[in-house]
mmCIF file of C-alpha atoms in Angstrom:
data_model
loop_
_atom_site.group_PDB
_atom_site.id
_atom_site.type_symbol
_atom_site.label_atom_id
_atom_site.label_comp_id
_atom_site.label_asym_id
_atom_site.label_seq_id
_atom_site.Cartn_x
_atom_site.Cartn_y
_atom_site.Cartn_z
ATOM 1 C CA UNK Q 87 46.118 -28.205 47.871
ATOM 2 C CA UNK Q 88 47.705 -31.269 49.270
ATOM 3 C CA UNK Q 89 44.158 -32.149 51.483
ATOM 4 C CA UNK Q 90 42.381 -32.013 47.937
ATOM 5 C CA UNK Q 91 44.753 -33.877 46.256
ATOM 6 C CA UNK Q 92 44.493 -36.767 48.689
ATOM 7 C CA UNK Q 93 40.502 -36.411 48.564
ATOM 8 C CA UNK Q 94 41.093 -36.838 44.814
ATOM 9 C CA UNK Q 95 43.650 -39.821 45.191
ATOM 10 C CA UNK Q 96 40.601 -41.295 46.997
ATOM 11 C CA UNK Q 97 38.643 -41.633 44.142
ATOM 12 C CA UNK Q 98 39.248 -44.787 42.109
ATOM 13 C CA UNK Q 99 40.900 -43.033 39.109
ATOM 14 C CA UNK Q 100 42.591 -44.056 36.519
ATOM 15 C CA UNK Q 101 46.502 -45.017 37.044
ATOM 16 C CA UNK Q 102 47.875 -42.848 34.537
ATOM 17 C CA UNK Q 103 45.912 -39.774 35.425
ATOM 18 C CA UNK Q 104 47.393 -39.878 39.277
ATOM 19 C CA UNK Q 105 49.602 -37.116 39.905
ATOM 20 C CA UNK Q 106 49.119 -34.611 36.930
ATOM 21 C CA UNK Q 107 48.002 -31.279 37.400
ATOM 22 C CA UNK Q 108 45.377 -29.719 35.041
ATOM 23 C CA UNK Q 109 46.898 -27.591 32.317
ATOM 24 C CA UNK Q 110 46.515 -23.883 33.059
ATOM 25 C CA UNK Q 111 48.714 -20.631 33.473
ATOM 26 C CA UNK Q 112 48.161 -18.072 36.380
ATOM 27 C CA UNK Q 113 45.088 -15.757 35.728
ATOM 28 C CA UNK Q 114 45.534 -12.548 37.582
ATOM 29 C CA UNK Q 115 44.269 -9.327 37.999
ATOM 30 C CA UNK Q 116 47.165 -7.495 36.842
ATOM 31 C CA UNK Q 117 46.700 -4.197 34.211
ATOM 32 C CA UNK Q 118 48.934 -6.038 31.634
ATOM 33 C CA UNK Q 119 48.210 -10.140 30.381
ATOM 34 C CA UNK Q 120 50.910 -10.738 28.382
ATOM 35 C CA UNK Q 121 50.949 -14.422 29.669
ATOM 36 C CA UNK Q 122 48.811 -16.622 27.179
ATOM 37 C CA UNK Q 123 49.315 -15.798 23.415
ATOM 38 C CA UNK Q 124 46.188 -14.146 23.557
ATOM 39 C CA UNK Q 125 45.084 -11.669 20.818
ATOM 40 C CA UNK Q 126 45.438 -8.302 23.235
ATOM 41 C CA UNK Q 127 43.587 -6.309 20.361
ATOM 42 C CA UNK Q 128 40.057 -7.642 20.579
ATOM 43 C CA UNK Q 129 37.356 -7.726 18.548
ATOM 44 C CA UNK Q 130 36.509 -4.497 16.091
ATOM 45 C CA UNK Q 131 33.760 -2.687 16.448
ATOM 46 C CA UNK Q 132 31.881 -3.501 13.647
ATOM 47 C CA UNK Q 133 33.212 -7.117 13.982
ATOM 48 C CA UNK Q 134 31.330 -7.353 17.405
ATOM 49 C CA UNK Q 135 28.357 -5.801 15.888
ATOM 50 C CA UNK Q 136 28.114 -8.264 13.304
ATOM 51 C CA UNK Q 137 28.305 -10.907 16.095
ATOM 52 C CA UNK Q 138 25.898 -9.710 17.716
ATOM 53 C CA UNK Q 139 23.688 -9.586 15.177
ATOM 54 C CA UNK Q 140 24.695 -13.300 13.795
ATOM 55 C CA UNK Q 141 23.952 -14.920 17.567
ATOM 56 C CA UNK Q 142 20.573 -13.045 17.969
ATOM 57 C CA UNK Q 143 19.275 -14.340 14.750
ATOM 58 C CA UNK Q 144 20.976 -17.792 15.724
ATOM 59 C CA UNK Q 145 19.138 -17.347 19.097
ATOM 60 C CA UNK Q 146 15.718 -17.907 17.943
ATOM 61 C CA UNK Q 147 16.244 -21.333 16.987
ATOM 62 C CA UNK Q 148 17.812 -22.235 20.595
ATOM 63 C CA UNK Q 149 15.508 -25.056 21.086
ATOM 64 C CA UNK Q 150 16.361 -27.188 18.396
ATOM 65 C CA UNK Q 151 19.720 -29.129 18.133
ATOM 66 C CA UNK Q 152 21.999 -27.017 16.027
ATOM 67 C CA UNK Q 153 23.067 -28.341 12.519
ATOM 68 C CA UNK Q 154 25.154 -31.282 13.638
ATOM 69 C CA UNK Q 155 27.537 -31.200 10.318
ATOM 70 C CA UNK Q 156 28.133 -27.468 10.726
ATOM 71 C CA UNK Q 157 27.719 -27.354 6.927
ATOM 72 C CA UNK Q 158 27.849 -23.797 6.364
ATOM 73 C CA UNK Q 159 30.715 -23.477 8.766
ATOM 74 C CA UNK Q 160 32.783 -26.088 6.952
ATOM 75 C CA UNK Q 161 31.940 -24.321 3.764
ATOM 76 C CA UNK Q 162 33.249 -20.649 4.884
ATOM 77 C CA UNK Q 163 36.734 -22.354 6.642
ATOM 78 C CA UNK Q 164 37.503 -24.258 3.519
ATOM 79 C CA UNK Q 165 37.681 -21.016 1.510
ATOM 80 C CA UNK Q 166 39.085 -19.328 3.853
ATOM 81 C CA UNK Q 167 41.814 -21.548 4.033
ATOM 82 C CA UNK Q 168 41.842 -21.805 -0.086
ATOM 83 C CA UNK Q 169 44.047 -24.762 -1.057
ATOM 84 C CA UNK Q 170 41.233 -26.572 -2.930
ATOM 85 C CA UNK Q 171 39.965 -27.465 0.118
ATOM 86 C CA UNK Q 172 36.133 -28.001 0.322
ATOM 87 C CA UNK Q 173 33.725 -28.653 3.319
ATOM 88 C CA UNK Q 174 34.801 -32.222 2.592
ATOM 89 C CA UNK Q 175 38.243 -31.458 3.769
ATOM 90 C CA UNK Q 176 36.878 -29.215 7.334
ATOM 91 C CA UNK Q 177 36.508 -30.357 10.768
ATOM 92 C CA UNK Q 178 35.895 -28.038 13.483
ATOM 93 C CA UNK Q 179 35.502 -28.354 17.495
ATOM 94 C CA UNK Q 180 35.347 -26.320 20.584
ATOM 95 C CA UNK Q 181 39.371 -24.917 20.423
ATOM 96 C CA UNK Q 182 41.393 -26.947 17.962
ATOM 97 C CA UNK Q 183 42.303 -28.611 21.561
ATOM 98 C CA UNK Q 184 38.952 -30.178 21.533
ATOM 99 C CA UNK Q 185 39.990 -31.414 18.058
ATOM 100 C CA UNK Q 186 43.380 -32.650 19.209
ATOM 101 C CA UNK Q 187 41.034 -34.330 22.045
ATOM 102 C CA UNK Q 188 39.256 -36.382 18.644
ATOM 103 C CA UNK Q 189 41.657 -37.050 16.789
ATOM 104 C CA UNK Q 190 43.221 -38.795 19.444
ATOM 105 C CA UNK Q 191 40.416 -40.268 20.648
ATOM 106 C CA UNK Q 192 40.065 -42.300 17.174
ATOM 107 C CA UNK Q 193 43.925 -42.838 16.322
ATOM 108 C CA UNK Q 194 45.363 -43.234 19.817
ATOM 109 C CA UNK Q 195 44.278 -44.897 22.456
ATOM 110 C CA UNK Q 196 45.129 -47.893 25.096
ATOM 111 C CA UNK Q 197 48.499 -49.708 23.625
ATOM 112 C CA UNK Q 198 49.329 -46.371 21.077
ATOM 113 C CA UNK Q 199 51.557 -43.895 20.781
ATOM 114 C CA UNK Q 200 51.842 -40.269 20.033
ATOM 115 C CA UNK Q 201 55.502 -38.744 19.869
ATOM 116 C CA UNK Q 202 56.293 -34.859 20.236
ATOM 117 C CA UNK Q 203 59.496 -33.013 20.939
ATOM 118 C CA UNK Q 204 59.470 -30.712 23.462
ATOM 119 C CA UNK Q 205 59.651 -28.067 24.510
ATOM 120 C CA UNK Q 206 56.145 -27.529 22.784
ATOM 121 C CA UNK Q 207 53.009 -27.120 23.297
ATOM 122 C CA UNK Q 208 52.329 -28.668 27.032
ATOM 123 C CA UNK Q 209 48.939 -29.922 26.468
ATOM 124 C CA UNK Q 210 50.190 -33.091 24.043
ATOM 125 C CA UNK Q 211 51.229 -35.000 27.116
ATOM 126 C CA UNK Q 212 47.456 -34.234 28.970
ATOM 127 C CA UNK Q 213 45.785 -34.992 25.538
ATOM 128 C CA UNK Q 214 47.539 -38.113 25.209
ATOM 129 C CA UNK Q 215 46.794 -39.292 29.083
ATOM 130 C CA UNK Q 216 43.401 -38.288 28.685
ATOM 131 C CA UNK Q 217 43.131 -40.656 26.063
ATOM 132 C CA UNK Q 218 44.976 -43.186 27.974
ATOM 133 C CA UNK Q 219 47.633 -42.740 24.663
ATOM 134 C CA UNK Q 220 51.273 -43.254 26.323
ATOM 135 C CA UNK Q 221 53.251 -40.013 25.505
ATOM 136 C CA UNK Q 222 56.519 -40.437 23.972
ATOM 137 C CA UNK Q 223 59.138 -37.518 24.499
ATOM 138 C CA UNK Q 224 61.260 -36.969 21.293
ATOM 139 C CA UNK Q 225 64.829 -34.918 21.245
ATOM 140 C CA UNK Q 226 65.480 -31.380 19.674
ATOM 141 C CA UNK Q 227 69.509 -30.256 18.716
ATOM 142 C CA UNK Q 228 70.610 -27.449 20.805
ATOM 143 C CA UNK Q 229 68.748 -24.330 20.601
ATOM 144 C CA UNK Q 230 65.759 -26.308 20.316
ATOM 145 C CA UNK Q 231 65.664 -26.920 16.651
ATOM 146 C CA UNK Q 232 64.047 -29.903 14.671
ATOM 147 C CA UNK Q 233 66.103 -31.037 11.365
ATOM 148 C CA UNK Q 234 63.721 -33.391 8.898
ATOM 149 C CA UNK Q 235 66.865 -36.181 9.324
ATOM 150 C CA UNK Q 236 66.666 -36.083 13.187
ATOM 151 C CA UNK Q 237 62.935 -36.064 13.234
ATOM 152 C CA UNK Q 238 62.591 -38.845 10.658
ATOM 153 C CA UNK Q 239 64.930 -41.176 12.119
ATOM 154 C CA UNK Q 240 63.069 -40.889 15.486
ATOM 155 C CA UNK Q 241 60.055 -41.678 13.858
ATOM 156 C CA UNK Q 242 61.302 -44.509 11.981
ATOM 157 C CA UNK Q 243 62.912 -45.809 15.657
ATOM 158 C CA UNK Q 244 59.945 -45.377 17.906
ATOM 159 C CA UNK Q 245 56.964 -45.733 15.502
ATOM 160 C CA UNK Q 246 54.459 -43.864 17.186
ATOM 161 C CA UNK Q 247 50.870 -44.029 16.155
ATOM 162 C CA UNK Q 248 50.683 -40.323 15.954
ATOM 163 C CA UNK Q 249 53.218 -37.325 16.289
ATOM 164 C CA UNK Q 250 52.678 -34.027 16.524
ATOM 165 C CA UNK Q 251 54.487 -31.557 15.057
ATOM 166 C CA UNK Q 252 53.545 -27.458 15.552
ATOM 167 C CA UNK Q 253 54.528 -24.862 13.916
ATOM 168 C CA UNK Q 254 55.180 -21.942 14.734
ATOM 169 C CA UNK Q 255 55.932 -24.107 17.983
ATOM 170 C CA UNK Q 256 54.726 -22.760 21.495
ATOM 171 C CA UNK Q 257 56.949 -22.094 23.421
ATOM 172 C CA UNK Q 258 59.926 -20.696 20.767
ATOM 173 C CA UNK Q 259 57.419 -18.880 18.102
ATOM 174 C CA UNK Q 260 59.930 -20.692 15.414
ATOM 175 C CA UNK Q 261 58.569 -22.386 12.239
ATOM 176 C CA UNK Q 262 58.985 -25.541 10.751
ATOM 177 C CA UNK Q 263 60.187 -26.083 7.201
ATOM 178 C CA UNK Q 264 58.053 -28.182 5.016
ATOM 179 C CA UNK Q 265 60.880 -30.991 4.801
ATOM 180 C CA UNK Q 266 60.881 -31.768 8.506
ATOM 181 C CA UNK Q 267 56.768 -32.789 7.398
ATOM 182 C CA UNK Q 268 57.672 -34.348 4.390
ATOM 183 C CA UNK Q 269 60.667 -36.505 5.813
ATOM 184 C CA UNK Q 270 58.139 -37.352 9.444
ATOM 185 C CA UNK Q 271 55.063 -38.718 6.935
ATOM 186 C CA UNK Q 272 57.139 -40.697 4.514
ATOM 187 C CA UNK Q 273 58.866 -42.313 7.753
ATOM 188 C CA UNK Q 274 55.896 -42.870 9.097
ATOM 189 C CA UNK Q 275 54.676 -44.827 5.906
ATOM 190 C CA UNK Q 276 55.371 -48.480 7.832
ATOM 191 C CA UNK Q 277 53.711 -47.437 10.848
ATOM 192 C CA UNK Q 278 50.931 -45.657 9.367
ATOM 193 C CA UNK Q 279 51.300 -42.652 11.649
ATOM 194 C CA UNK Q 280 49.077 -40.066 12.033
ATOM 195 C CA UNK Q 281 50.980 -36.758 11.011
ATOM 196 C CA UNK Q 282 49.285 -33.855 13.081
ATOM 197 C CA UNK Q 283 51.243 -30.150 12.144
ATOM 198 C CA UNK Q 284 49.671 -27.853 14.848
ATOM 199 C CA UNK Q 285 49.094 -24.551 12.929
ATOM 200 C CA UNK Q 286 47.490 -22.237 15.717
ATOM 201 C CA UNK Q 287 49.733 -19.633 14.660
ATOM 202 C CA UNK Q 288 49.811 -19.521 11.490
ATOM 203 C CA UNK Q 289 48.204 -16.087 10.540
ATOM 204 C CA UNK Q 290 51.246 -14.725 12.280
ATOM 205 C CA UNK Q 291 54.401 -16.425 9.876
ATOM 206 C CA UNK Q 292 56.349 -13.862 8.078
ATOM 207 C CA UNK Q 293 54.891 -13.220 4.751
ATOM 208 C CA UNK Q 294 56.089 -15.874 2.151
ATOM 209 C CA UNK Q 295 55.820 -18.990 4.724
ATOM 210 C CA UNK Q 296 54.644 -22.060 3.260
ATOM 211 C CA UNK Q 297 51.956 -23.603 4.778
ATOM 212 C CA UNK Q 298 51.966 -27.798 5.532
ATOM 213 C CA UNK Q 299 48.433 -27.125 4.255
ATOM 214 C CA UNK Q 300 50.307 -27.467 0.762
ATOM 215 C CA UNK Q 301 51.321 -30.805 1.705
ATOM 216 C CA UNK Q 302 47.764 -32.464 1.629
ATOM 217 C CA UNK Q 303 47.062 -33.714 -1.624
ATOM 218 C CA UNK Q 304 48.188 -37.056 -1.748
ATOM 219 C CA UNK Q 305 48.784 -37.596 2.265
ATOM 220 C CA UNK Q 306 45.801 -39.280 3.435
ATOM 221 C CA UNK Q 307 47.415 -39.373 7.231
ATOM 222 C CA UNK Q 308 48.774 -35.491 7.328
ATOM 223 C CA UNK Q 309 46.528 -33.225 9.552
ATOM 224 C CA UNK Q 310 47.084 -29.412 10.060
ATOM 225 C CA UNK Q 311 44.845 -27.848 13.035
ATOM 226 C CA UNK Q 312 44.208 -24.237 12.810
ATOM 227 C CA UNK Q 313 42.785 -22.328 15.777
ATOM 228 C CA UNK Q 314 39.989 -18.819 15.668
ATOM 229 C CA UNK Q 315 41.511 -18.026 19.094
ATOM 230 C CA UNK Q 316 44.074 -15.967 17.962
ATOM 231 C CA UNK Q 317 44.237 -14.286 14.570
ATOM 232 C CA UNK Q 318 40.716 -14.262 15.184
ATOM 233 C CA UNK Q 319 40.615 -12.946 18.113
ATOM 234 C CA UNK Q 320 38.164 -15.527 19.303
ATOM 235 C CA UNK Q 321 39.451 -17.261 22.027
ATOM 236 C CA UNK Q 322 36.953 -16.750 24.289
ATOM 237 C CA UNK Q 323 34.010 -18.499 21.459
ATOM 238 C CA UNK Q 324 36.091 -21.732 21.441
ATOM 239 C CA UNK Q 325 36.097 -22.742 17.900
ATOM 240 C CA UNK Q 326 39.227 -24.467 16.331
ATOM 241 C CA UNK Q 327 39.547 -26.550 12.956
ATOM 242 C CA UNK Q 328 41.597 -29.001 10.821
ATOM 243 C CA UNK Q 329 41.686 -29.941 7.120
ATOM 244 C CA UNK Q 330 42.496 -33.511 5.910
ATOM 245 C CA UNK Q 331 41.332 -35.732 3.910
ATOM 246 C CA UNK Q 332 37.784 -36.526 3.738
ATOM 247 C CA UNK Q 333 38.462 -40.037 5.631
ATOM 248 C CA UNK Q 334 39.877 -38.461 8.358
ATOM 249 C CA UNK Q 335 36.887 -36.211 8.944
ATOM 250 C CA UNK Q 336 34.777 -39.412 8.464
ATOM 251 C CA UNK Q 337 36.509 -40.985 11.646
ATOM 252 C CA UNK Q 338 36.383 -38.206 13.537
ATOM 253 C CA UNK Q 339 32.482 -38.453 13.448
ATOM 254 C CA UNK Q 340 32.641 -41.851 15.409
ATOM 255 C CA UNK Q 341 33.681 -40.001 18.190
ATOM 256 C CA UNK Q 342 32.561 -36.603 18.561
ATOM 257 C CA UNK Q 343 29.456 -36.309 20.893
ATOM 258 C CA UNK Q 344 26.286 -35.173 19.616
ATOM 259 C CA UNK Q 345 25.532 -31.641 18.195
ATOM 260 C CA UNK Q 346 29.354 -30.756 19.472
ATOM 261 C CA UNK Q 347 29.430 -27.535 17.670
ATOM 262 C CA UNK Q 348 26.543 -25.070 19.158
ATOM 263 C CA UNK Q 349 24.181 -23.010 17.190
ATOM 264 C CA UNK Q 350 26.137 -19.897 18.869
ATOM 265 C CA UNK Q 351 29.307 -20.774 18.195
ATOM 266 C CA UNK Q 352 28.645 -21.705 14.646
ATOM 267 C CA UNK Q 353 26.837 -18.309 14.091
ATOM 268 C CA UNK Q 354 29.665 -16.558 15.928
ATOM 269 C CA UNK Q 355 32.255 -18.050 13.606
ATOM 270 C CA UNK Q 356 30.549 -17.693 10.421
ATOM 271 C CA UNK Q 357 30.499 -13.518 11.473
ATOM 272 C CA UNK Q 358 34.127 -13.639 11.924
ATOM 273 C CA UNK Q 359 35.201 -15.071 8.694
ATOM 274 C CA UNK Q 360 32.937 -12.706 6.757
ATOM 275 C CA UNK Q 361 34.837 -9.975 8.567
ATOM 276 C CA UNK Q 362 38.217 -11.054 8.511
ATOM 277 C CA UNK Q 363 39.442 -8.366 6.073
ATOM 278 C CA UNK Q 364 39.368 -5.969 10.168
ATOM 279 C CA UNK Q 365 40.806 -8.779 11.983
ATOM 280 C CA UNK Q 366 43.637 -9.470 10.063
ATOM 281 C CA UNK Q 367 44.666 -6.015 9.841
ATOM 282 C CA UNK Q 368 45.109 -6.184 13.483
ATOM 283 C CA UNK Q 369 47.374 -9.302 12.385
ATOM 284 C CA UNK Q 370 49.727 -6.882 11.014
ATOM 285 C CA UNK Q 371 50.194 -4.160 14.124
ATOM 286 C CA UNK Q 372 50.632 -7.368 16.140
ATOM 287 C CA UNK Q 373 53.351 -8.794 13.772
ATOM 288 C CA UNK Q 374 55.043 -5.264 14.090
ATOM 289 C CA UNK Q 375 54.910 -5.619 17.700
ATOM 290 C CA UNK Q 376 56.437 -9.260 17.480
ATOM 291 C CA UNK Q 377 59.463 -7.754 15.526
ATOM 292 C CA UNK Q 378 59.682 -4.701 17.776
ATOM 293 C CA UNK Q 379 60.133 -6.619 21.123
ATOM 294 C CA UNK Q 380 62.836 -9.267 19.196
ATOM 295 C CA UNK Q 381 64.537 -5.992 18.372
ATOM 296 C CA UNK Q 382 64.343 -4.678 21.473
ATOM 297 C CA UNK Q 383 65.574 -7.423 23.469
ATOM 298 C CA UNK Q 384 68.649 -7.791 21.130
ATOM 299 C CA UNK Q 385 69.696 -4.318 21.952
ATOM 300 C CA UNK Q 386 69.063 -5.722 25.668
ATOM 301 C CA UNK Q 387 71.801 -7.916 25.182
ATOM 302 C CA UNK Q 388 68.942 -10.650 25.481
ATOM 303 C CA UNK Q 389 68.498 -14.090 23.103
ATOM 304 C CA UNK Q 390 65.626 -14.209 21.299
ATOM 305 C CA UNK Q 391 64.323 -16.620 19.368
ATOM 306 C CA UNK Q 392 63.713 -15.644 15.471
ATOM 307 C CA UNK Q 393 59.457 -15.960 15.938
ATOM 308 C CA UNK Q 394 56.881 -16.578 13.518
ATOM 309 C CA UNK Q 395 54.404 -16.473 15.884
ATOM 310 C CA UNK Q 396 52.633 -13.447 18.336
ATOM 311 C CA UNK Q 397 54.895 -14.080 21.140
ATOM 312 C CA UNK Q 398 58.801 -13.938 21.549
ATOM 313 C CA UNK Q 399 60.761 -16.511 23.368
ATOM 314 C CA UNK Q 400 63.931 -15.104 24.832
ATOM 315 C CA UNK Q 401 66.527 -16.362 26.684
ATOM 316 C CA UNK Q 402 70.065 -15.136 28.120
ATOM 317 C CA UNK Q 403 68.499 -14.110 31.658
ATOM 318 C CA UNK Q 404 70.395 -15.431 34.917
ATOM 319 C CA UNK Q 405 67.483 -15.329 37.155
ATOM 320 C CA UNK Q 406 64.358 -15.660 35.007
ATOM 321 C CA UNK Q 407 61.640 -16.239 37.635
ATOM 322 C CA UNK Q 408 62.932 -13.083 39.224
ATOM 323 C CA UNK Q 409 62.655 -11.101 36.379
ATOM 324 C CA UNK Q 410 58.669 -12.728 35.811
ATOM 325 C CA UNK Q 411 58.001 -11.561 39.253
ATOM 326 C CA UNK Q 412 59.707 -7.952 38.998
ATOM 327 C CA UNK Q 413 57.746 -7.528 35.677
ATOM 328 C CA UNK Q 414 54.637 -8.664 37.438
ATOM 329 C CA UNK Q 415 54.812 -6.584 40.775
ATOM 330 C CA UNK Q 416 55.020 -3.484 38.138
ATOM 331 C CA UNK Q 417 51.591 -4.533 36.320
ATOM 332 C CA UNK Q 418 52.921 -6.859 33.478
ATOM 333 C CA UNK Q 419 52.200 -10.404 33.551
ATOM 334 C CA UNK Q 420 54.205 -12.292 31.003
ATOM 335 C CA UNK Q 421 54.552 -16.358 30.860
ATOM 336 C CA UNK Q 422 57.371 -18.351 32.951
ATOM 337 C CA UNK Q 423 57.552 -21.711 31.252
ATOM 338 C CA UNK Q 424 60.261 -23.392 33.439
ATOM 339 C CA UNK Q 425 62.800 -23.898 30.627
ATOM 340 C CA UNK Q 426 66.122 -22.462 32.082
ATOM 341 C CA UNK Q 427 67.403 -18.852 30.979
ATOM 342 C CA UNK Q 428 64.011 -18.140 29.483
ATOM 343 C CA UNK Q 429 60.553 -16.212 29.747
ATOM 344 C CA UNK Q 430 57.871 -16.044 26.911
ATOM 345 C CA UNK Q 431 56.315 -12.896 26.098
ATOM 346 C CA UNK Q 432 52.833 -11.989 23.729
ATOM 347 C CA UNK Q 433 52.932 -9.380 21.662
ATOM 348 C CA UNK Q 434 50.603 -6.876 22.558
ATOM 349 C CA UNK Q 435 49.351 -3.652 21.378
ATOM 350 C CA UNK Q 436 51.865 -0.566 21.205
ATOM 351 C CA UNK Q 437 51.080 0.687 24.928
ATOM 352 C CA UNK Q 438 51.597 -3.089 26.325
ATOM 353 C CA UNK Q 439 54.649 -3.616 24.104
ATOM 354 C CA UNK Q 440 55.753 -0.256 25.451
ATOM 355 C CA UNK Q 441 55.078 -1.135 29.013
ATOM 356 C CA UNK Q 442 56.769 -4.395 29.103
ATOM 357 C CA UNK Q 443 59.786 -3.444 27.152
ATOM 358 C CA UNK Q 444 60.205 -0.208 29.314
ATOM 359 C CA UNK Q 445 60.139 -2.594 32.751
ATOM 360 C CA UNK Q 446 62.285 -5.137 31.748
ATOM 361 C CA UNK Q 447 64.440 -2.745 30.752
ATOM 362 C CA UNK Q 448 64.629 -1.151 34.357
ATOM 363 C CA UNK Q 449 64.967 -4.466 35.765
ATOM 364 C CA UNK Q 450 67.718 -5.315 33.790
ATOM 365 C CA UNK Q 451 69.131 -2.643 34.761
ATOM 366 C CA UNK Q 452 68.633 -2.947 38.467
ATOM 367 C CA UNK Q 453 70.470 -5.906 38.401
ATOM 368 C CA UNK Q 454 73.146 -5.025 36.595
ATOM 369 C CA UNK Q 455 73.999 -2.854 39.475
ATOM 370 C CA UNK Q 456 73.887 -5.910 42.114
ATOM 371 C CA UNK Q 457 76.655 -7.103 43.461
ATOM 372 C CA UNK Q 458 77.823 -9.995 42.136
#
């Protein structure tokens, strides 16, 4: 590692790109991944079938450039998403990363700003470097929560040209409430800062939460990203989306490279949302899951935190990494995020719930009987 990092340092990159690491989180063989937020259910039957069928039709048309404004695409997100929304409102990209990646691209940039508040989503920071956008690194209160008044008056301090906002936020699963968004875009107002709420979770809320989707009309700099890679159970097509106002969309097209969006992926897509009715039922086992394992851990004697997404962050654990690799050397690979106390867990199907909860149990257990 160190001899390629030095052959890297070699080359005449650029000065803020020196010393980062690529973004990734360890991919092993191991029976159960319970690591990455992924959607452990996969894709129905007749979901795949219809797939299938979608990307062999789409296949006979491989040599010509694929519909550039993914028209039809737009179309089917915009009602899926309801709102009033209309294709006018859709943008879509390989993972609503790649979309992060744009919007970036045409609101950052050299001399601008994007703010988040970590801990969150750890791909900001690379976004914003790859973009040569300098990274600002706002404060949460205790027990990582965001108040609109604390948020707001950070905004209104630093003035960033963009903040990001997610919700449910990776890594704590908790929610935001629609005043913390209200309260960041009118303090942005002066600024003119780009308002992105990061919505990859969504699907996953407990029933009855708003969505910053509600928020548009009106707010020609608010931005909510959605993601197919995990209600969806797509994360393996790539395909992630955002609605705004039709402006927004319009700049986005001065930077996206040509024919982005590939006839495949499109077709793929389109399947999916005409099928969601399966796919979202798997939504539901998944959200029991979620609320099983929060349960679970309480009886523990474990802290976790109250999620709205399909993974629990918990805390109260003396020796976390020793607990990631005890639950790993019995076949369950779950996500160590370096915060202190803490470990991240997706919710999986019953058997995987079942598994992990039964090990950590054990190993709780075990070292309960340690000497102290």
């Amino acid at each position: 590692m160190n001899d390629q990092l030095e052959r890297l340092n070699r080359l005449p990159l650029r000065s803020n790109l020196r010393g980062l690491t690529p973004y990734g989180a360890p991919q092993l063989d191991v029976p159960i991944l319970l690591n990455v937020n992924e959607n452990t259910h996969g894709v129905p039957a007749d979901v795949r079938a219809a797939i299938s069928a979608a990307v062999t039709e789409a296949a006979a048309g491989l040599n010509r450039y694929p519909d550039r404004e993914f028209s039809d695409l737009r179309v089917a997100l915009a009602e899926y998403l309801g709102h009033g929304l209309d294709a006018a409102n859709i943008w879509a990209a390989n993972g609503s990363n790649e979309v992060l990646q744009q919007i970036l691209q045409a609101f950052g940039g050299p001399g601008r700003t994007a703010l988040g508040f970590p801990p969150t989503y750890s791909m900001y920071p690379l976004l914003a470097s790859g973009t040569d956008t300098k990274y600002i690194a706002g404060q949460r209160a205790l027990g990582y929560g965001l108040s609109a008044e604390s948020a707001a008056l950070q905004v209104k301090e630093l003035q960033p040209n963009i903040v990001f906002l997610s919700s449910p936020n990776n890594p704590t699963g908790t929610g935001l409430g629609l005043d913390v968004v209200e309260a960041v875009y009118a303090a942005g107002e002066e600024s003119q800062t780009i308002v992105i709420v990061d919505e990859a979770y969504h699907e996953f809320a407990h029933d009855g939460t708003p969505s910053a989707l509600t928020l548009l009309p009106g707010r020609e700099r608010l931005i909510v990203t959605r993601t197919m890679s995990k209600a969806f159970a797509l994360a393996g097509a790539r395909l992630g989306y955002m609605a705004a106002a039709p402006e927004v969309t319009d700049a986005l097209r001065l930077v996206r490279l040509p024919y982005h969006l590939s006839a495949v992926t499109q077709a793929t897509a389109l399947a999916a949302l005409q099928h969601r009715e399966a796919l979202m039922a798997d939504v539901e086992d998944i959200k029991k899951q979620r609320d099983r394992i929060v349960s679970e851990l309480t009886r523990m004697g474990l802290k976790p935190a109250a999620s709205d997404s399909n993974f629990v962050f918990f805390g109260g654990l003396d020796r976390p990494h020793d607990v990631w690799q005890q639950l790993l050397d019995s076949g369950v690979l779950i996500r160590d995020i370096g915060i202190p106390g803490h470990l991240r867990v997706t919710a999986g199907t019953e058997t995987e719930t079942t598994a992990f909860l039964t090990s950590l149990e054990a190993i709780l257990a075990s070292q309960a009987k340690l000497p102290a």
